[in-house]
Amino acid sequence: MASRPSLPSFRPTKDPNVEEERSRRSVAEFLRLEVTGGVFLLIAAALALFLANSPIADDYLSLRDHHLDIPALGLELSVGHWASDGLLAIFFFIAGIELKRELTVGELRRPAAALLPVIAAVGGMAVPALVYVTVVGVGDGDMGGWAVPMATDIAFALGVLAVVGRRLPGALRTFLLTLAIVDDLIAIVIIAIFFTSGLNLWALLGALAGLVLFHQLHRRGVHGWYLYVPLALTIWALMYNSGVHATIAGVAIGMLLRSTTGPLEKESPAERVEDIVHPFSAAVAVPLFALFAAGVEVSGDTFADMVHEPEALGVTLGLLAGKVIGVFGATWLTARFTKARLHPSLTWPDVLGGAMLAGIGFTVSLLIAELAFTEAPQLEEHVKVAVLLGSVLSALCASVLLSLRGRAHARATEASADADTDADAPGPPS
């Protein structure tokens, strides 16, 4: 008897292309998380400190200072400057997109809702600068670094909040994000005005013409990365040659993207571009900047020298104390003397923890330190150590307080849930 032929298997097979796309999408979503950007930033900074204080420190410094010039385009930059002027422009591009979104559809769209974090940002920049000027003035130091302790690092601050603040009200994240965006905007203006040297008017006009062309193409709905990417690179190169810091080009281009959805659109062009670029910014651009910017020699002699350097003391105290006083004080005074009020879910201890997080100055503070102390390399190194020290201490203090506040909010939520349960329970029979 002939054997019955076996039936073909109809077990579904996995499409390798679908699996690869799903895996790639999962990685991209992971990289978009603020906590991921903060972790990568922290790892890169720790690696930079290790390399700068290891037996291969000379090789590390040689790589950082190695020039990769493009003379035909007027680009004469070391590897470190390619990271700070080039890769960091991508970070500022994302900041520009976030700022545009906040101004059009976010918290900054409604002045009443934005009042507290906006004034908190201004106070959080003015007081650290005042602390620096006071300390340096008493010590007869270099006033050029007044802007170093003014900045708040969005990625790092929100990364710490994402780790320790999971049980905190979402309103605290909105408050901190709005504050950090306004902080970035003011820092960008400061960089453009005070750290621009040898202005080349023709190059600047060329960059502005490129921005106008970018805007017109985008407004008319012209698509194609092969048009926009070369145009963006041209704008960046012209901005660099103009003498204005090249990262300003990133902000300007980001703010030109439309952040509102049009007919038949599920998401705006700004959201689509940010989804693509933000993982690269978080996982590559900012960490590489930190890898070359945070590589400073740290030893007992370094800290001994810093104690006698008013610039380093001014930066550390500006970040650690000035930010807290400025952010919390400005918020409290505004709520006390105006009709502006905190979100109902927030308490003043929550705001105090957020003010401590604002003392994490890292990325932009390191950039301004490079710009402010170009002519004094040793002082620049010590100020960078001060930025790292002030940022780490601020992060630790904020982590302790916000962890305690998270537990308090969790207990309050549980107590409220128990009260609701008791209220719903049937009473004793009559």
Short mmCIF file of C-alpha atoms in Angstrom, two decimals:
data_model
loop_
_atom_site.label_atom_id
_atom_site.label_comp_id
_atom_site.label_asym_id
_atom_site.label_seq_id
_atom_site.Cartn_x
_atom_site.Cartn_y
_atom_site.Cartn_z
CA MET A 1 0.00 0.00 0.00
CA ALA A 2 1.45 3.28 -1.05
CA SER A 3 2.24 5.64 1.73
CA ARG A 4 0.08 8.74 2.00
CA PRO A 5 1.97 11.81 0.88
CA SER A 6 2.70 14.17 3.73
CA LEU A 7 0.72 17.38 3.77
CA PRO A 8 2.64 20.59 3.30
CA SER A 9 3.23 22.60 6.41
CA PHE A 10 1.25 25.82 6.62
CA ARG A 11 3.15 27.14 9.64
CA PRO A 12 3.71 30.83 9.01
CA THR A 13 7.29 31.82 8.37
CA LYS A 14 8.84 35.02 9.62
CA ASP A 15 9.67 37.60 7.03
CA PRO A 16 13.27 38.60 7.73
CA ASN A 17 12.69 42.06 6.27
CA VAL A 18 9.73 42.67 8.58
CA GLU A 19 11.72 41.44 11.59
CA GLU A 20 14.67 43.64 10.68
CA GLU A 21 12.41 46.68 10.27
CA ARG A 22 10.72 45.97 13.61
CA SER A 23 14.08 45.61 15.35
CA ARG A 24 15.36 48.81 13.76
CA ARG A 25 12.20 50.65 14.84
CA SER A 26 12.54 49.37 18.41
CA VAL A 27 16.12 50.60 18.60
CA ALA A 28 15.09 54.00 17.24
CA GLU A 29 12.28 54.30 19.79
CA PHE A 30 14.70 53.35 22.56
CA LEU A 31 17.14 56.02 21.46
CA ARG A 32 14.41 58.67 21.53
CA LEU A 33 13.96 58.31 25.26
CA GLU A 34 15.43 61.16 27.25
CA VAL A 35 16.90 58.72 29.73
CA THR A 36 18.83 57.06 26.91
CA GLY A 37 20.35 60.35 25.79
CA GLY A 38 21.33 61.11 29.38
CA VAL A 39 22.91 57.68 29.84
CA PHE A 40 24.92 57.92 26.61
CA LEU A 41 26.04 61.41 27.59
CA LEU A 42 27.15 60.21 31.02
CA ILE A 43 29.02 57.22 29.59
CA ALA A 44 30.81 59.40 27.02
CA ALA A 45 31.82 61.94 29.68
CA ALA A 46 33.10 59.19 31.99
CA LEU A 47 35.07 57.64 29.11
CA ALA A 48 36.56 61.05 28.23
CA LEU A 49 37.70 61.57 31.83
CA PHE A 50 39.18 58.07 31.89
CA LEU A 51 41.07 58.56 28.62
CA ALA A 52 42.39 61.99 29.64
CA ASN A 53 43.76 60.56 32.88
CA SER A 54 45.02 57.23 31.55
CA PRO A 55 48.41 56.12 30.13
CA ILE A 56 47.06 56.80 26.63
CA ALA A 57 46.15 60.41 27.44
CA ASP A 58 48.66 61.74 24.90
CA ASP A 59 47.10 59.64 22.13
CA TYR A 60 43.62 60.82 23.13
CA LEU A 61 44.67 64.49 23.10
CA SER A 62 46.51 64.00 19.82
CA LEU A 63 43.33 62.60 18.24
CA ARG A 64 41.21 65.43 19.65
CA ASP A 65 43.60 68.09 18.31
CA HIS A 66 44.20 66.39 14.94
CA HIS A 67 43.04 68.65 12.10
CA LEU A 68 40.63 67.52 9.38
CA ASP A 69 40.63 70.60 7.17
CA ILE A 70 38.69 71.38 4.02
CA PRO A 71 40.59 74.49 2.83
CA ALA A 72 38.42 75.01 -0.27
CA LEU A 73 35.40 75.60 1.99
CA GLY A 74 37.29 77.60 4.60
CA LEU A 75 36.85 74.80 7.15
CA GLU A 76 39.95 74.36 9.29
CA LEU A 77 38.85 72.37 12.32
CA SER A 78 40.34 69.81 14.65
CA VAL A 79 38.43 66.63 15.50
CA GLY A 80 37.29 68.26 18.74
CA HIS A 81 36.03 71.33 16.89
CA TRP A 82 34.23 69.19 14.33
CA ALA A 83 32.37 67.70 17.32
CA SER A 84 31.56 71.06 18.96
CA ASP A 85 30.88 73.08 15.80
CA GLY A 86 29.54 70.33 13.57
CA LEU A 87 27.94 67.46 15.48
CA LEU A 88 26.58 69.74 18.18
CA ALA A 89 24.70 71.67 15.49
CA ILE A 90 22.51 68.56 15.19
CA PHE A 91 21.68 68.81 18.90
CA PHE A 92 20.77 72.48 18.44
CA PHE A 93 18.71 71.52 15.37
CA ILE A 94 16.58 69.31 17.64
CA ALA A 95 16.42 72.15 20.18
CA GLY A 96 15.18 74.47 17.42
CA ILE A 97 12.43 71.99 16.47
CA GLU A 98 11.35 71.66 20.12
CA LEU A 99 11.35 75.42 20.56
CA LYS A 100 9.24 75.93 17.42
CA ARG A 101 6.77 73.28 18.57
CA GLU A 102 6.47 74.84 22.04
CA LEU A 103 5.87 78.28 20.49
CA THR A 104 3.17 77.03 18.09
CA VAL A 105 1.36 74.12 19.76
CA GLY A 106 3.03 73.69 23.16
CA GLU A 107 3.21 75.42 26.53
CA LEU A 108 4.85 78.60 25.19
CA ARG A 109 1.80 79.12 22.95
CA ARG A 110 -0.25 80.18 26.00
CA PRO A 111 1.46 83.02 27.89
CA ALA A 112 -0.41 82.28 31.12
CA ALA A 113 0.77 78.66 31.21
CA ALA A 114 4.30 79.55 30.15
CA LEU A 115 4.79 82.46 32.53
CA LEU A 116 6.20 80.53 35.50
CA PRO A 117 8.76 78.35 33.63
CA VAL A 118 9.80 81.26 31.40
CA ILE A 119 10.49 83.56 34.36
CA ALA A 120 12.12 80.61 36.16
CA ALA A 121 14.46 80.18 33.18
CA VAL A 122 15.39 83.87 33.20
CA GLY A 123 16.02 83.80 36.95
CA GLY A 124 17.93 80.55 36.57
CA MET A 125 20.32 82.23 34.13
CA ALA A 126 20.64 85.65 35.72
CA VAL A 127 21.48 84.49 39.26
CA PRO A 128 24.26 82.01 38.27
CA ALA A 129 25.86 84.75 36.13
CA LEU A 130 25.61 87.11 39.10
CA VAL A 131 27.16 84.48 41.40
CA TYR A 132 30.03 84.02 38.94
CA VAL A 133 30.62 87.76 38.57
CA THR A 134 30.55 88.24 42.35
CA VAL A 135 33.00 85.40 43.08
CA VAL A 136 35.34 86.35 40.24
CA GLY A 137 35.12 90.04 41.10
CA VAL A 138 36.17 89.37 44.70
CA GLY A 139 39.02 87.16 43.48
CA ASP A 140 40.07 89.54 40.68
CA GLY A 141 39.68 86.84 38.01
CA ASP A 142 38.60 86.62 34.37
CA MET A 143 35.03 87.87 33.86
CA GLY A 144 34.86 86.25 30.40
CA GLY A 145 33.23 83.07 31.72
CA TRP A 146 30.11 84.75 33.13
CA ALA A 147 27.86 82.78 30.75
CA VAL A 148 29.29 79.33 31.56
CA PRO A 149 27.01 78.48 34.54
CA MET A 150 23.88 79.87 32.86
CA ALA A 151 22.96 76.85 30.72
CA THR A 152 20.80 73.81 31.56
CA ASP A 153 21.41 70.54 29.74
CA ILE A 154 18.06 69.26 28.40
CA ALA A 155 19.17 65.67 27.72
CA PHE A 156 20.98 65.16 31.00
CA ALA A 157 18.37 66.89 33.21
CA LEU A 158 15.41 65.06 31.65
CA GLY A 159 17.41 61.82 31.73
CA VAL A 160 17.88 62.12 35.50
CA LEU A 161 14.21 63.05 35.92
CA ALA A 162 13.17 60.01 33.87
CA VAL A 163 15.21 57.72 36.16
CA VAL A 164 14.28 59.10 39.59
CA GLY A 165 10.98 60.84 38.87
CA ARG A 166 8.76 58.10 37.52
CA ARG A 167 6.22 58.63 40.33
CA LEU A 168 6.31 62.41 40.13
CA PRO A 169 3.58 64.48 38.41
CA GLY A 170 3.99 64.86 34.67
CA ALA A 171 3.60 68.61 35.16
CA LEU A 172 7.15 68.72 36.59
CA ARG A 173 8.58 67.36 33.33
CA THR A 174 6.60 69.94 31.34
CA PHE A 175 7.83 72.71 33.66
CA LEU A 176 11.45 71.56 33.34
CA LEU A 177 11.24 71.04 29.57
CA THR A 178 9.80 74.51 29.01
CA LEU A 179 12.42 76.02 31.31
CA ALA A 180 15.23 74.19 29.50
CA ILE A 181 13.98 75.24 26.06
CA VAL A 182 13.81 78.93 27.07
CA ASP A 183 17.22 78.48 28.69
CA ASP A 184 18.59 77.12 25.40
CA LEU A 185 17.07 79.99 23.44
CA ILE A 186 18.74 82.58 25.68
CA ALA A 187 22.02 80.64 25.56
CA ILE A 188 21.85 80.63 21.76
CA VAL A 189 21.36 84.40 21.69
CA ILE A 190 24.29 84.85 24.11
CA ILE A 191 26.55 82.67 21.93
CA ALA A 192 25.53 84.59 18.80
CA ILE A 193 26.08 88.03 20.36
CA PHE A 194 28.97 87.63 22.78
CA PHE A 195 31.00 84.79 21.26
CA THR A 196 31.09 85.89 17.64
CA SER A 197 34.52 86.96 16.41
CA GLY A 198 35.59 88.58 13.14
CA LEU A 199 32.19 88.85 11.48
CA ASN A 200 32.28 88.07 7.74
CA LEU A 201 29.25 89.92 6.40
CA TRP A 202 29.21 88.22 2.98
CA ALA A 203 29.29 84.73 4.48
CA LEU A 204 26.53 85.72 6.92
CA LEU A 205 24.40 87.10 4.09
CA GLY A 206 24.99 83.85 2.18
CA ALA A 207 23.83 81.82 5.20
CA LEU A 208 20.71 84.01 5.51
CA ALA A 209 20.00 83.59 1.79
CA GLY A 210 20.30 79.82 2.26
CA LEU A 211 17.81 79.96 5.14
CA VAL A 212 15.37 81.94 2.99
CA LEU A 213 15.68 79.35 0.21
CA PHE A 214 15.18 76.52 2.73
CA HIS A 215 12.03 78.24 4.03
CA GLN A 216 10.59 78.81 0.55
CA LEU A 217 11.19 75.21 -0.54
CA HIS A 218 9.63 73.90 2.64
CA ARG A 219 6.68 76.28 2.45
CA ARG A 220 5.92 75.22 -1.14
CA GLY A 221 5.88 71.55 -0.11
CA VAL A 222 9.01 70.55 -2.00
CA HIS A 223 10.17 67.10 -0.80
CA GLY A 224 13.49 65.31 -1.01
CA TRP A 225 16.28 64.95 1.53
CA TYR A 226 18.77 65.21 -1.34
CA LEU A 227 17.79 68.88 -1.62
CA TYR A 228 17.56 69.83 2.05
CA VAL A 229 20.61 68.03 3.43
CA PRO A 230 23.14 69.65 1.01
CA LEU A 231 21.41 73.00 1.53
CA ALA A 232 21.62 72.62 5.33
CA LEU A 233 25.32 71.73 5.11
CA THR A 234 25.93 74.79 2.92
CA ILE A 235 24.14 77.02 5.42
CA TRP A 236 26.21 75.52 8.25
CA ALA A 237 29.50 76.10 6.37
CA LEU A 238 28.57 79.69 5.54
CA MET A 239 27.54 80.33 9.15
CA TYR A 240 30.88 78.95 10.35
CA ASN A 241 32.80 81.17 7.93
CA SER A 242 30.74 84.21 8.98
CA GLY A 243 32.24 84.12 12.46
CA VAL A 244 28.87 83.38 14.11
CA HIS A 245 29.04 80.06 15.97
CA ALA A 246 27.99 77.34 13.54
CA THR A 247 25.49 75.75 15.93
CA ILE A 248 23.22 78.75 15.33
CA ALA A 249 22.60 77.34 11.85
CA GLY A 250 21.13 74.20 13.43
CA VAL A 251 18.70 76.21 15.55
CA ALA A 252 17.62 78.38 12.64
CA ILE A 253 16.94 75.43 10.34
CA GLY A 254 15.05 73.58 13.08
CA MET A 255 12.78 76.56 13.66
CA LEU A 256 11.97 76.79 9.93
CA LEU A 257 10.32 73.36 9.89
CA ARG A 258 6.53 73.38 10.09
CA SER A 259 5.35 71.95 13.41
CA THR A 260 1.60 71.90 12.68
CA THR A 261 -0.14 69.16 10.72
CA GLY A 262 -1.70 69.91 7.37
CA PRO A 263 -4.61 68.27 5.56
CA LEU A 264 -4.26 64.47 5.29
CA GLU A 265 -1.14 64.53 7.51
CA LYS A 266 -0.82 62.29 10.56
CA GLU A 267 2.22 64.21 11.82
CA SER A 268 3.94 67.46 10.99
CA PRO A 269 7.19 67.66 8.98
CA ALA A 270 9.01 68.74 12.16
CA GLU A 271 7.83 65.59 13.97
CA ARG A 272 8.84 63.34 11.08
CA VAL A 273 12.31 64.85 10.84
CA GLU A 274 12.79 64.84 14.60
CA ASP A 275 11.87 61.13 14.74
CA ILE A 276 14.66 60.44 12.25
CA VAL A 277 17.35 62.78 13.58
CA HIS A 278 16.81 62.66 17.35
CA PRO A 279 18.19 59.10 17.81
CA PHE A 280 21.37 60.14 15.98
CA SER A 281 21.65 63.26 18.11
CA ALA A 282 21.13 61.34 21.37
CA ALA A 283 23.32 58.34 20.55
CA VAL A 284 26.08 59.85 18.38
CA ALA A 285 26.29 63.65 18.13
CA VAL A 286 26.02 64.69 21.80
CA PRO A 287 28.05 61.75 23.21
CA LEU A 288 30.86 62.40 20.70
CA PHE A 289 30.88 66.06 21.69
CA ALA A 290 31.14 65.01 25.35
CA LEU A 291 33.86 62.50 24.50
CA PHE A 292 36.14 65.28 23.25
CA ALA A 293 34.90 68.19 25.40
CA ALA A 294 34.90 66.49 28.81
CA GLY A 295 38.38 64.99 28.51
CA VAL A 296 40.20 67.05 31.13
CA GLU A 297 42.94 66.07 33.54
CA VAL A 298 41.60 65.58 37.05
CA SER A 299 43.94 65.09 40.00
CA GLY A 300 44.55 66.32 43.51
CA ASP A 301 46.64 69.13 42.04
CA THR A 302 43.74 70.10 39.75
CA PHE A 303 41.33 70.52 42.65
CA ALA A 304 44.02 72.29 44.68
CA ASP A 305 44.48 74.78 41.83
CA MET A 306 40.71 75.20 41.41
CA VAL A 307 40.31 76.27 45.03
CA HIS A 308 42.48 79.28 44.27
CA GLU A 309 40.83 80.03 40.90
CA PRO A 310 37.76 82.27 41.26
CA GLU A 311 36.60 81.29 37.74
CA ALA A 312 36.28 77.61 38.68
CA LEU A 313 34.67 78.43 42.03
CA GLY A 314 32.26 80.84 40.34
CA VAL A 315 31.15 78.19 37.84
CA THR A 316 30.68 75.47 40.48
CA LEU A 317 28.73 77.73 42.84
CA GLY A 318 26.78 79.21 39.94
CA LEU A 319 25.52 75.78 38.87
CA LEU A 320 25.07 74.28 42.33
CA ALA A 321 23.62 77.25 44.25
CA GLY A 322 22.88 79.97 41.70
CA LYS A 323 20.56 77.81 39.61
CA VAL A 324 18.54 76.69 42.65
CA ILE A 325 18.18 80.22 44.00
CA GLY A 326 17.40 81.66 40.56
CA VAL A 327 14.85 79.07 39.40
CA PHE A 328 13.08 78.50 42.72
CA GLY A 329 13.24 82.14 43.80
CA ALA A 330 11.91 83.50 40.50
CA THR A 331 9.08 80.92 40.48
CA TRP A 332 8.05 81.64 44.08
CA LEU A 333 8.16 85.41 43.66
CA THR A 334 6.10 85.23 40.46
CA ALA A 335 3.47 83.01 42.10
CA ARG A 336 3.47 85.28 45.17
CA PHE A 337 3.01 88.61 43.43
CA THR A 338 1.12 87.69 40.24
CA LYS A 339 -1.88 85.56 39.31
CA ALA A 340 0.38 82.82 37.91
CA ARG A 341 0.05 79.53 39.82
CA LEU A 342 1.75 76.16 39.88
CA HIS A 343 0.01 73.20 38.28
CA PRO A 344 -2.35 71.71 40.91
CA SER A 345 -0.38 68.45 41.00
CA LEU A 346 2.91 70.21 41.85
CA THR A 347 4.18 71.26 45.27
CA TRP A 348 7.01 73.63 46.16
CA PRO A 349 9.38 70.78 47.15
CA ASP A 350 8.83 69.35 43.63
CA VAL A 351 9.83 72.71 42.14
CA LEU A 352 12.89 72.79 44.40
CA GLY A 353 13.96 69.40 43.00
CA GLY A 354 13.43 70.68 39.47
CA ALA A 355 15.51 73.76 40.28
CA MET A 356 18.34 71.48 41.40
CA LEU A 357 18.10 69.57 38.12
CA ALA A 358 18.47 72.87 36.27
CA GLY A 359 21.99 73.05 37.72
CA ILE A 360 23.09 70.32 35.31
CA GLY A 361 24.86 72.54 32.80
CA PHE A 362 26.95 70.00 30.90
CA THR A 363 26.66 70.28 27.09
CA VAL A 364 26.13 74.01 26.48
CA SER A 365 28.22 75.00 29.52
CA LEU A 366 31.18 73.01 28.18
CA LEU A 367 30.72 74.66 24.78
CA ILE A 368 30.66 78.17 26.28
CA ALA A 369 33.73 77.31 28.41
CA GLU A 370 35.61 76.47 25.20
CA LEU A 371 34.52 79.74 23.60
CA ALA A 372 35.19 81.90 26.67
CA PHE A 373 38.68 80.64 27.56
CA THR A 374 40.19 79.90 24.16
CA GLU A 375 43.25 81.99 24.99
CA ALA A 376 43.81 80.29 28.38
CA PRO A 377 43.94 76.50 27.84
CA GLN A 378 44.76 75.58 31.45
CA LEU A 379 41.99 77.77 32.82
CA GLU A 380 39.63 76.29 30.24
CA GLU A 381 40.45 72.79 31.51
CA HIS A 382 39.81 73.78 35.13
CA VAL A 383 36.53 75.51 34.27
CA LYS A 384 35.41 72.36 32.46
CA VAL A 385 36.19 70.35 35.61
CA ALA A 386 34.10 72.90 37.52
CA VAL A 387 31.22 72.36 35.07
CA LEU A 388 31.44 68.60 35.56
CA LEU A 389 31.64 68.96 39.34
CA GLY A 390 28.73 71.40 39.59
CA SER A 391 26.59 69.29 37.23
CA VAL A 392 27.26 66.01 39.07
CA LEU A 393 26.59 67.55 42.49
CA SER A 394 23.38 69.13 41.20
CA ALA A 395 22.26 65.80 39.74
CA LEU A 396 22.98 63.96 43.01
CA CYS A 397 21.16 66.51 45.19
CA ALA A 398 18.18 66.54 42.82
CA SER A 399 18.08 62.74 42.69
CA VAL A 400 17.86 62.45 46.48
CA LEU A 401 15.12 65.07 46.84
CA LEU A 402 13.06 63.92 43.84
CA SER A 403 13.26 60.27 44.97
CA LEU A 404 11.82 61.31 48.34
CA ARG A 405 9.16 63.39 46.61
CA GLY A 406 8.26 60.43 44.37
CA ARG A 407 7.67 58.26 47.43
CA ALA A 408 5.56 60.99 49.01
CA HIS A 409 3.40 61.26 45.88
CA ALA A 410 3.06 57.46 45.74
CA ARG A 411 1.90 57.34 49.40
CA ALA A 412 -0.58 60.14 48.74
CA THR A 413 -1.97 58.28 45.72
CA GLU A 414 -2.33 55.05 47.71
CA ALA A 415 -4.03 56.88 50.58
CA SER A 416 -6.46 58.51 48.15
CA ALA A 417 -7.21 55.15 46.52
CA ASP A 418 -7.85 53.55 49.97
CA ALA A 419 -10.16 56.43 50.92
CA ASP A 420 -12.14 55.97 47.69
CA THR A 421 -12.41 52.22 48.37
CA ASP A 422 -13.69 52.81 51.90
CA ALA A 423 -16.21 55.34 50.62
CA ASP A 424 -17.53 52.87 48.03
CA ALA A 425 -17.79 49.98 50.53
CA PRO A 426 -21.37 49.16 51.71
CA GLY A 427 -22.19 50.25 55.24
CA PRO A 428 -23.36 47.94 58.07
CA PRO A 429 -26.94 46.64 57.86
CA SER A 430 -29.48 48.74 59.73
#
